[in-house]
């Protein structure tokens, strides 16, 4: 991208397109189907067509090469709608692969925040007790330690021991264990993905999505306070309720600021690399 303003416009444009799509397609019924174990393939295909999944990936790896600060709007929108697809995970997966100069062959990817290991035969070992979307994806991207080096690896979920879990969020997740799994991909990890692996990237993206969910809940709460009447007036006119709403707004703003800061640190790290 040529200028910062252009990048900001592209990131915001993608977020606005997602907002319209999710507003139409993410319903109580669709969320219920996902909670029952179904995967919304039609929604996933529509998101793929928008080109959002490769937004973070370098242009050399088939992506749009937007900065994390531009993609924050995308994460936030996904959180606002509780989008029932592995969008955040797939975006980080294509980004990590792209940093290593590799274009993702599929978008049905998830990433693990856990550090795996490679034995002397190049086989993967490790476990993720709560791998999001594992029941519906094809490949898992991980960082693995090999001696004193860190490697970026990809393995097929079908090659690991996958045990489905019931989560509080009621979204698909599994306990995934790799015992001597031969990775499909084993390359040097990009410098930004070393000792802490993919955990910081997941934390930044999910924190941003959570701030989006908070913003949505705040908007719904304010709407209810301005609609629900008690003792002859809307409850939003009561001082006690106003204080609670103000505190909620303060916490939401703080969450968004913190999430934005986290995303900007990746931009700074990439610039320094």
mmCIF file of N, CA and C in Angstrom, residues 85-206:
data_model
loop_
_atom_site.group_PDB
_atom_site.id
_atom_site.type_symbol
_atom_site.label_atom_id
_atom_site.label_comp_id
_atom_site.label_asym_id
_atom_site.label_seq_id
_atom_site.Cartn_x
_atom_site.Cartn_y
_atom_site.Cartn_z
ATOM 1 N N UNK A 85 -17.215 -18.034 13.035
ATOM 2 C CA UNK A 85 -16.254 -18.599 12.091
ATOM 3 C C UNK A 85 -14.847 -18.311 12.618
ATOM 4 N N UNK A 86 -13.862 -19.113 12.215
ATOM 5 C CA UNK A 86 -12.486 -18.924 12.726
ATOM 6 C C UNK A 86 -11.729 -17.826 11.983
ATOM 7 N N UNK A 87 -12.334 -16.649 11.869
ATOM 8 C CA UNK A 87 -11.739 -15.564 11.089
ATOM 9 C C UNK A 87 -10.424 -15.089 11.699
ATOM 10 N N UNK A 88 -10.432 -14.804 13.000
ATOM 11 C CA UNK A 88 -9.224 -14.312 13.666
ATOM 12 C C UNK A 88 -8.084 -15.314 13.543
ATOM 13 N N UNK A 89 -8.388 -16.573 13.795
ATOM 14 C CA UNK A 89 -7.353 -17.610 13.752
ATOM 15 C C UNK A 89 -6.782 -17.772 12.348
ATOM 16 N N UNK A 90 -7.654 -17.755 11.330
ATOM 17 C CA UNK A 90 -7.182 -17.915 9.958
ATOM 18 C C UNK A 90 -6.349 -16.715 9.506
ATOM 19 N N UNK A 91 -6.740 -15.506 9.938
ATOM 20 C CA UNK A 91 -5.966 -14.317 9.588
ATOM 21 C C UNK A 91 -4.558 -14.391 10.171
ATOM 22 N N UNK A 92 -4.456 -14.844 11.421
ATOM 23 C CA UNK A 92 -3.140 -14.958 12.052
ATOM 24 C C UNK A 92 -2.321 -16.068 11.399
ATOM 25 N N UNK A 93 -2.983 -17.156 11.024
ATOM 26 C CA UNK A 93 -2.279 -18.263 10.372
ATOM 27 C C UNK A 93 -1.676 -17.821 9.039
ATOM 28 N N UNK A 94 -2.469 -17.134 8.200
ATOM 29 C CA UNK A 94 -1.944 -16.690 6.909
ATOM 30 C C UNK A 94 -0.863 -15.633 7.088
ATOM 31 N N UNK A 95 -0.993 -14.822 8.136
ATOM 32 C CA UNK A 95 0.041 -13.813 8.447
ATOM 33 C C UNK A 95 1.353 -14.490 8.824
ATOM 34 N N UNK A 96 1.284 -15.478 9.730
ATOM 35 C CA UNK A 96 2.495 -16.173 10.179
ATOM 36 C C UNK A 96 3.171 -16.885 9.013
ATOM 37 N N UNK A 97 2.373 -17.558 8.191
ATOM 38 C CA UNK A 97 2.941 -18.231 7.023
ATOM 39 C C UNK A 97 3.562 -17.218 6.064
ATOM 40 N N UNK A 98 2.877 -16.097 5.890
ATOM 41 C CA UNK A 98 3.374 -15.067 4.990
ATOM 42 C C UNK A 98 4.697 -14.482 5.439
ATOM 43 N N UNK A 99 4.864 -14.308 6.753
ATOM 44 C CA UNK A 99 6.134 -13.795 7.274
ATOM 45 C C UNK A 99 7.285 -14.738 6.941
ATOM 46 N N UNK A 100 6.960 -16.019 6.795
ATOM 47 C CA UNK A 100 7.976 -17.011 6.430
ATOM 48 C C UNK A 100 8.087 -17.164 4.911
ATOM 49 N N UNK A 101 7.363 -16.317 4.164
ATOM 50 C CA UNK A 101 7.436 -16.362 2.712
ATOM 51 C C UNK A 101 6.590 -17.433 2.073
ATOM 52 N N UNK A 102 5.562 -17.899 2.792
ATOM 53 C CA UNK A 102 4.741 -19.007 2.309
ATOM 54 C C UNK A 102 3.299 -18.547 2.146
ATOM 55 N N UNK A 103 2.721 -18.822 0.997
ATOM 56 C CA UNK A 103 1.309 -18.512 0.760
ATOM 57 C C UNK A 103 0.463 -19.693 1.209
ATOM 58 N N UNK A 104 -0.545 -19.422 2.014
ATOM 59 C CA UNK A 104 -1.399 -20.481 2.545
ATOM 60 C C UNK A 104 -2.136 -21.189 1.414
ATOM 61 N N UNK A 105 -2.094 -22.511 1.428
ATOM 62 C CA UNK A 105 -2.772 -23.297 0.394
ATOM 63 C C UNK A 105 -4.262 -23.432 0.676
ATOM 64 N N UNK A 106 -4.651 -23.227 1.919
ATOM 65 C CA UNK A 106 -6.052 -23.296 2.320
ATOM 66 C C UNK A 106 -6.296 -22.241 3.387
ATOM 67 N N UNK A 107 -7.540 -21.812 3.506
ATOM 68 C CA UNK A 107 -7.875 -20.842 4.554
ATOM 69 C C UNK A 107 -8.473 -21.524 5.778
ATOM 70 N N UNK A 108 -8.723 -22.816 5.685
ATOM 71 C CA UNK A 108 -9.312 -23.530 6.836
ATOM 72 C C UNK A 108 -8.180 -23.885 7.808
ATOM 73 N N UNK A 109 -7.736 -22.860 8.503
ATOM 74 C CA UNK A 109 -6.579 -22.960 9.386
ATOM 75 C C UNK A 109 -6.928 -22.442 10.770
ATOM 76 N N UNK A 110 -6.248 -22.964 11.763
ATOM 77 C CA UNK A 110 -6.280 -22.359 13.083
ATOM 78 C C UNK A 110 -4.859 -22.325 13.611
ATOM 79 N N UNK A 111 -4.657 -21.612 14.699
ATOM 80 C CA UNK A 111 -3.319 -21.473 15.274
ATOM 81 C C UNK A 111 -3.367 -21.823 16.754
ATOM 82 N N UNK A 112 -2.291 -22.389 17.224
ATOM 83 C CA UNK A 112 -2.192 -22.735 18.638
ATOM 84 C C UNK A 112 -1.308 -21.728 19.366
ATOM 85 N N UNK A 113 -1.713 -21.388 20.569
ATOM 86 C CA UNK A 113 -0.907 -20.489 21.397
ATOM 87 C C UNK A 113 0.149 -21.252 22.189
ATOM 88 N N UNK A 114 0.102 -22.576 22.131
ATOM 89 C CA UNK A 114 1.041 -23.401 22.891
ATOM 90 C C UNK A 114 2.343 -23.608 22.120
ATOM 91 N N UNK A 115 3.427 -23.814 22.855
ATOM 92 C CA UNK A 115 4.724 -24.102 22.242
ATOM 93 C C UNK A 115 4.881 -25.616 22.105
ATOM 94 N N UNK A 116 5.082 -26.085 20.883
ATOM 95 C CA UNK A 116 5.299 -27.502 20.623
ATOM 96 C C UNK A 116 6.808 -27.762 20.540
ATOM 97 N N UNK A 117 7.183 -29.021 20.368
ATOM 98 C CA UNK A 117 8.597 -29.375 20.227
ATOM 99 C C UNK A 117 8.779 -30.302 19.027
ATOM 100 N N UNK A 118 9.987 -30.287 18.488
ATOM 101 C CA UNK A 118 10.361 -31.201 17.406
ATOM 102 C C UNK A 118 11.454 -32.126 17.917
ATOM 103 N N UNK A 119 11.288 -33.417 17.700
ATOM 104 C CA UNK A 119 12.328 -34.348 18.127
ATOM 105 C C UNK A 119 13.421 -34.424 17.058
ATOM 106 N N UNK A 120 14.401 -35.262 17.292
ATOM 107 C CA UNK A 120 15.549 -35.340 16.380
ATOM 108 C C UNK A 120 15.165 -35.899 15.006
ATOM 109 N N UNK A 121 13.995 -36.546 14.928
ATOM 110 C CA UNK A 121 13.513 -37.059 13.645
ATOM 111 C C UNK A 121 12.592 -36.073 12.936
ATOM 112 N N UNK A 122 12.455 -34.891 13.530
ATOM 113 C CA UNK A 122 11.597 -33.888 12.912
ATOM 114 C C UNK A 122 10.117 -34.113 13.140
ATOM 115 N N UNK A 123 9.765 -34.893 14.168
ATOM 116 C CA UNK A 123 8.366 -35.159 14.478
ATOM 117 C C UNK A 123 7.875 -34.193 15.560
ATOM 118 N N UNK A 124 6.633 -33.805 15.422
ATOM 119 C CA UNK A 124 6.034 -32.848 16.350
ATOM 120 C C UNK A 124 5.455 -33.530 17.578
ATOM 121 N N UNK A 125 5.675 -32.870 18.713
ATOM 122 C CA UNK A 125 5.068 -33.305 19.966
ATOM 123 C C UNK A 125 4.519 -32.070 20.686
ATOM 124 N N UNK A 126 3.381 -32.234 21.312
ATOM 125 C CA UNK A 126 2.824 -31.117 22.059
ATOM 126 C C UNK A 126 1.320 -31.228 22.182
ATOM 127 N N UNK A 127 0.764 -30.321 22.964
ATOM 128 C CA UNK A 127 -0.668 -30.392 23.231
ATOM 129 C C UNK A 127 -1.237 -28.998 23.426
ATOM 130 N N UNK A 128 -2.440 -28.820 22.950
ATOM 131 C CA UNK A 128 -3.196 -27.595 23.205
ATOM 132 C C UNK A 128 -4.502 -28.016 23.855
ATOM 133 N N UNK A 129 -4.706 -27.661 25.125
ATOM 134 C CA UNK A 129 -5.902 -28.131 25.839
ATOM 135 C C UNK A 129 -7.195 -27.464 25.383
ATOM 136 N N UNK A 130 -7.093 -26.380 24.604
ATOM 137 C CA UNK A 130 -8.307 -25.685 24.163
ATOM 138 C C UNK A 130 -8.028 -24.993 22.825
ATOM 139 N N UNK A 131 -8.020 -25.785 21.764
ATOM 140 C CA UNK A 131 -7.737 -25.251 20.436
ATOM 141 C C UNK A 131 -9.043 -24.870 19.744
ATOM 142 N N UNK A 132 -9.237 -23.573 19.564
ATOM 143 C CA UNK A 132 -10.477 -23.078 18.981
ATOM 144 C C UNK A 132 -10.667 -23.563 17.554
ATOM 145 N N UNK A 133 -11.891 -23.977 17.232
ATOM 146 C CA UNK A 133 -12.329 -24.368 15.901
ATOM 147 C C UNK A 133 -11.673 -25.635 15.375
ATOM 148 N N UNK A 134 -10.972 -26.355 16.220
ATOM 149 C CA UNK A 134 -10.295 -27.576 15.766
ATOM 150 C C UNK A 134 -11.233 -28.589 15.101
ATOM 151 N N UNK A 135 -12.498 -28.732 15.537
ATOM 152 C CA UNK A 135 -13.361 -29.724 14.883
ATOM 153 C C UNK A 135 -13.671 -29.426 13.419
ATOM 154 N N UNK A 136 -13.431 -28.176 12.979
ATOM 155 C CA UNK A 136 -13.863 -27.798 11.637
ATOM 156 C C UNK A 136 -12.742 -27.359 10.705
ATOM 157 N N UNK A 137 -11.505 -27.433 11.152
ATOM 158 C CA UNK A 137 -10.413 -26.959 10.305
ATOM 159 C C UNK A 137 -9.599 -28.135 9.767
ATOM 160 N N UNK A 138 -8.758 -27.849 8.785
ATOM 161 C CA UNK A 138 -7.938 -28.883 8.167
ATOM 162 C C UNK A 138 -6.530 -28.919 8.736
ATOM 163 N N UNK A 139 -5.948 -27.741 8.973
ATOM 164 C CA UNK A 139 -4.549 -27.671 9.382
ATOM 165 C C UNK A 139 -4.349 -26.743 10.568
ATOM 166 N N UNK A 140 -3.333 -27.041 11.346
ATOM 167 C CA UNK A 140 -2.986 -26.263 12.529
ATOM 168 C C UNK A 140 -1.584 -25.683 12.350
ATOM 169 N N UNK A 141 -1.455 -24.394 12.637
ATOM 170 C CA UNK A 141 -0.162 -23.719 12.578
ATOM 171 C C UNK A 141 0.356 -23.562 14.004
ATOM 172 N N UNK A 142 1.608 -23.970 14.231
ATOM 173 C CA UNK A 142 2.208 -23.883 15.568
ATOM 174 C C UNK A 142 3.647 -23.411 15.457
ATOM 175 N N UNK A 143 4.160 -22.931 16.581
ATOM 176 C CA UNK A 143 5.594 -22.689 16.718
ATOM 177 C C UNK A 143 6.146 -23.836 17.560
ATOM 178 N N UNK A 144 7.227 -24.424 17.085
ATOM 179 C CA UNK A 144 7.829 -25.559 17.787
ATOM 180 C C UNK A 144 9.293 -25.274 18.063
ATOM 181 N N UNK A 145 9.752 -25.732 19.212
ATOM 182 C CA UNK A 145 11.156 -25.560 19.565
ATOM 183 C C UNK A 145 11.946 -26.791 19.152
ATOM 184 N N UNK A 146 13.078 -26.530 18.500
ATOM 185 C CA UNK A 146 13.969 -27.601 18.084
ATOM 186 C C UNK A 146 15.368 -27.240 18.549
ATOM 187 N N UNK A 147 15.778 -27.838 19.679
ATOM 188 C CA UNK A 147 17.033 -27.432 20.283
ATOM 189 C C UNK A 147 16.923 -26.002 20.761
ATOM 190 N N UNK A 148 17.782 -25.132 20.254
ATOM 191 C CA UNK A 148 17.725 -23.716 20.624
ATOM 192 C C UNK A 148 17.001 -22.885 19.560
ATOM 193 N N UNK A 149 16.484 -23.548 18.521
ATOM 194 C CA UNK A 149 15.824 -22.844 17.423
ATOM 195 C C UNK A 149 14.303 -22.943 17.550
ATOM 196 N N UNK A 150 13.629 -22.006 16.877
ATOM 197 C CA UNK A 150 12.173 -22.026 16.814
ATOM 198 C C UNK A 150 11.766 -22.236 15.364
ATOM 199 N N UNK A 151 10.789 -23.112 15.169
ATOM 200 C CA UNK A 151 10.349 -23.487 13.833
ATOM 201 C C UNK A 151 8.850 -23.206 13.672
ATOM 202 N N UNK A 152 8.477 -22.787 12.494
ATOM 203 C CA UNK A 152 7.068 -22.613 12.146
ATOM 204 C C UNK A 152 6.615 -23.891 11.464
ATOM 205 N N UNK A 153 5.622 -24.522 12.049
ATOM 206 C CA UNK A 153 5.178 -25.824 11.538
ATOM 207 C C UNK A 153 3.682 -25.829 11.254
ATOM 208 N N UNK A 154 3.311 -26.680 10.333
ATOM 209 C CA UNK A 154 1.905 -26.911 10.026
ATOM 210 C C UNK A 154 1.668 -28.412 10.011
ATOM 211 N N UNK A 155 0.602 -28.856 10.664
ATOM 212 C CA UNK A 155 0.256 -30.272 10.618
ATOM 213 C C UNK A 155 -1.244 -30.442 10.407
ATOM 214 N N UNK A 156 -1.597 -31.586 9.880
ATOM 215 C CA UNK A 156 -3.006 -31.882 9.648
ATOM 216 C C UNK A 156 -3.680 -32.239 10.969
ATOM 217 N N UNK A 157 -4.825 -31.637 11.205
ATOM 218 C CA UNK A 157 -5.561 -31.941 12.438
ATOM 219 C C UNK A 157 -5.904 -33.425 12.500
ATOM 220 N N UNK A 158 -6.145 -34.029 11.351
ATOM 221 C CA UNK A 158 -6.517 -35.444 11.306
ATOM 222 C C UNK A 158 -5.385 -36.350 11.769
ATOM 223 N N UNK A 159 -4.138 -35.847 11.766
ATOM 224 C CA UNK A 159 -2.994 -36.661 12.190
ATOM 225 C C UNK A 159 -2.771 -36.620 13.694
ATOM 226 N N UNK A 160 -3.505 -35.771 14.389
ATOM 227 C CA UNK A 160 -3.345 -35.626 15.842
ATOM 228 C C UNK A 160 -4.527 -36.254 16.564
ATOM 229 N N UNK A 161 -4.386 -36.359 17.860
ATOM 230 C CA UNK A 161 -5.470 -36.849 18.713
ATOM 231 C C UNK A 161 -6.359 -35.650 19.052
ATOM 232 N N UNK A 162 -7.578 -35.644 18.550
ATOM 233 C CA UNK A 162 -8.487 -34.517 18.710
ATOM 234 C C UNK A 162 -9.709 -34.950 19.509
ATOM 235 N N UNK A 163 -9.891 -34.321 20.678
ATOM 236 C CA UNK A 163 -11.032 -34.634 21.537
ATOM 237 C C UNK A 163 -11.892 -33.385 21.700
ATOM 238 N N UNK A 164 -13.116 -33.445 21.193
ATOM 239 C CA UNK A 164 -14.019 -32.295 21.238
ATOM 240 C C UNK A 164 -14.344 -31.911 22.676
ATOM 241 N N UNK A 165 -14.512 -30.608 22.898
ATOM 242 C CA UNK A 165 -14.788 -30.087 24.229
ATOM 243 C C UNK A 165 -16.084 -29.284 24.243
ATOM 244 N N UNK A 166 -16.712 -29.247 25.393
ATOM 245 C CA UNK A 166 -17.820 -28.333 25.624
ATOM 246 C C UNK A 166 -17.252 -27.113 26.336
ATOM 247 N N UNK A 167 -17.393 -25.955 25.718
ATOM 248 C CA UNK A 167 -16.809 -24.737 26.279
ATOM 249 C C UNK A 167 -17.891 -23.800 26.801
ATOM 250 N N UNK A 168 -17.479 -22.885 27.665
ATOM 251 C CA UNK A 168 -18.411 -21.888 28.191
ATOM 252 C C UNK A 168 -18.989 -21.042 27.061
ATOM 253 N N UNK A 169 -18.148 -20.738 26.075
ATOM 254 C CA UNK A 169 -18.600 -19.924 24.944
ATOM 255 C C UNK A 169 -19.488 -20.709 23.983
ATOM 256 N N UNK A 170 -19.526 -22.023 24.144
ATOM 257 C CA UNK A 170 -20.333 -22.909 23.303
ATOM 258 C C UNK A 170 -19.928 -22.850 21.831
ATOM 259 N N UNK A 171 -18.656 -22.539 21.599
ATOM 260 C CA UNK A 171 -18.113 -22.563 20.259
ATOM 261 C C UNK A 171 -17.193 -23.771 20.103
ATOM 262 N N UNK A 172 -17.016 -24.268 18.882
ATOM 263 C CA UNK A 172 -16.230 -25.485 18.669
ATOM 264 C C UNK A 172 -14.789 -25.343 19.159
ATOM 265 N N UNK A 173 -14.343 -26.319 19.899
ATOM 266 C CA UNK A 173 -12.960 -26.370 20.386
ATOM 267 C C UNK A 173 -12.626 -27.815 20.726
ATOM 268 N N UNK A 174 -11.339 -28.107 20.738
ATOM 269 C CA UNK A 174 -10.898 -29.466 21.043
ATOM 270 C C UNK A 174 -9.596 -29.444 21.820
ATOM 271 N N UNK A 175 -9.380 -30.530 22.537
ATOM 272 C CA UNK A 175 -8.069 -30.793 23.136
ATOM 273 C C UNK A 175 -7.275 -31.553 22.071
ATOM 274 N N UNK A 176 -6.227 -30.939 21.562
ATOM 275 C CA UNK A 176 -5.459 -31.524 20.459
ATOM 276 C C UNK A 176 -4.071 -31.911 20.958
ATOM 277 N N UNK A 177 -3.692 -33.160 20.714
ATOM 278 C CA UNK A 177 -2.386 -33.663 21.138
ATOM 279 C C UNK A 177 -1.649 -34.266 19.955
ATOM 280 N N UNK A 178 -0.438 -33.805 19.741
ATOM 281 C CA UNK A 178 0.411 -34.341 18.675
ATOM 282 C C UNK A 178 1.467 -35.229 19.311
ATOM 283 N N UNK A 179 1.503 -36.477 18.895
ATOM 284 C CA UNK A 179 2.495 -37.430 19.395
ATOM 285 C C UNK A 179 3.275 -37.995 18.213
ATOM 286 N N UNK A 180 4.423 -37.401 17.923
ATOM 287 C CA UNK A 180 5.224 -37.874 16.802
ATOM 288 C C UNK A 180 4.580 -37.632 15.452
ATOM 289 N N UNK A 181 3.903 -36.506 15.303
ATOM 290 C CA UNK A 181 3.232 -36.177 14.046
ATOM 291 C C UNK A 181 4.236 -35.584 13.058
ATOM 292 N N UNK A 182 4.201 -36.067 11.846
ATOM 293 C CA UNK A 182 5.061 -35.505 10.795
ATOM 294 C C UNK A 182 4.449 -34.229 10.243
ATOM 295 N N UNK A 183 5.098 -33.089 10.409
ATOM 296 C CA UNK A 183 4.516 -31.833 9.939
ATOM 297 C C UNK A 183 4.527 -31.719 8.417
ATOM 298 N N UNK A 184 3.503 -31.080 7.885
ATOM 299 C CA UNK A 184 3.473 -30.793 6.449
ATOM 300 C C UNK A 184 4.471 -29.700 6.097
ATOM 301 N N UNK A 185 4.734 -28.849 7.082
ATOM 302 C CA UNK A 185 5.619 -27.707 6.883
ATOM 303 C C UNK A 185 6.513 -27.559 8.102
ATOM 304 N N UNK A 186 7.794 -27.304 7.864
ATOM 305 C CA UNK A 186 8.750 -27.119 8.953
ATOM 306 C C UNK A 186 9.834 -26.164 8.461
ATOM 307 N N UNK A 187 9.665 -24.870 8.794
ATOM 308 C CA UNK A 187 10.618 -23.849 8.349
ATOM 309 C C UNK A 187 11.025 -23.000 9.555
ATOM 310 N N UNK A 188 12.085 -22.246 9.386
ATOM 311 C CA UNK A 188 12.527 -21.352 10.447
ATOM 312 C C UNK A 188 11.426 -20.350 10.778
ATOM 313 N N UNK A 189 11.157 -20.178 12.071
ATOM 314 C CA UNK A 189 10.133 -19.226 12.489
ATOM 315 C C UNK A 189 10.613 -17.805 12.244
ATOM 316 N N UNK A 190 9.747 -16.923 11.768
ATOM 317 C CA UNK A 190 10.124 -15.513 11.624
ATOM 318 C C UNK A 190 10.578 -14.946 12.964
ATOM 319 N N UNK A 191 11.495 -13.978 12.972
ATOM 320 C CA UNK A 191 12.040 -13.441 14.228
ATOM 321 C C UNK A 191 10.969 -12.965 15.212
ATOM 322 N N UNK A 192 9.863 -12.455 14.700
ATOM 323 C CA UNK A 192 8.812 -11.950 15.577
ATOM 324 C C UNK A 192 8.097 -13.059 16.321
ATOM 325 N N UNK A 193 8.244 -14.298 15.842
ATOM 326 C CA UNK A 193 7.527 -15.433 16.432
ATOM 327 C C UNK A 193 8.528 -16.389 17.059
ATOM 328 N N UNK A 194 9.144 -15.963 18.116
ATOM 329 C CA UNK A 194 10.170 -16.766 18.755
ATOM 330 C C UNK A 194 9.713 -17.391 20.048
ATOM 331 N N UNK A 195 10.274 -16.929 21.149
ATOM 332 C CA UNK A 195 10.074 -17.563 22.455
ATOM 333 C C UNK A 195 8.617 -17.649 22.876
ATOM 334 N N UNK A 196 7.822 -16.627 22.576
ATOM 335 C CA UNK A 196 6.417 -16.621 22.981
ATOM 336 C C UNK A 196 5.492 -17.213 21.925
ATOM 337 N N UNK A 197 6.029 -17.571 20.785
ATOM 338 C CA UNK A 197 5.234 -18.200 19.750
ATOM 339 C C UNK A 197 4.117 -17.301 19.242
ATOM 340 N N UNK A 198 2.962 -17.906 19.034
ATOM 341 C CA UNK A 198 1.809 -17.195 18.485
ATOM 342 C C UNK A 198 0.878 -16.649 19.562
ATOM 343 N N UNK A 199 1.250 -16.855 20.813
ATOM 344 C CA UNK A 199 0.396 -16.416 21.925
ATOM 345 C C UNK A 199 0.130 -14.908 21.909
ATOM 346 N N UNK A 200 1.163 -14.039 21.723
ATOM 347 C CA UNK A 200 0.885 -12.598 21.704
ATOM 348 C C UNK A 200 -0.042 -12.181 20.568
ATOM 349 N N UNK A 201 0.119 -12.792 19.393
ATOM 350 C CA UNK A 201 -0.739 -12.447 18.262
ATOM 351 C C UNK A 201 -2.189 -12.806 18.547
ATOM 352 N N UNK A 202 -2.403 -13.985 19.080
ATOM 353 C CA UNK A 202 -3.765 -14.392 19.434
ATOM 354 C C UNK A 202 -4.341 -13.490 20.516
ATOM 355 N N UNK A 203 -3.503 -13.140 21.482
ATOM 356 C CA UNK A 203 -3.972 -12.283 22.579
ATOM 357 C C UNK A 203 -4.402 -10.917 22.057
ATOM 358 N N UNK A 204 -3.594 -10.320 21.178
ATOM 359 C CA UNK A 204 -3.921 -8.995 20.639
ATOM 360 C C UNK A 204 -5.207 -9.038 19.821
ATOM 361 N N UNK A 205 -5.335 -10.053 18.956
ATOM 362 C CA UNK A 205 -6.523 -10.145 18.103
ATOM 363 C C UNK A 205 -7.773 -10.427 18.924
ATOM 364 N N UNK A 206 -7.665 -11.345 19.870
ATOM 365 C CA UNK A 206 -8.848 -11.688 20.662
ATOM 366 C C UNK A 206 -9.223 -10.577 21.632
#
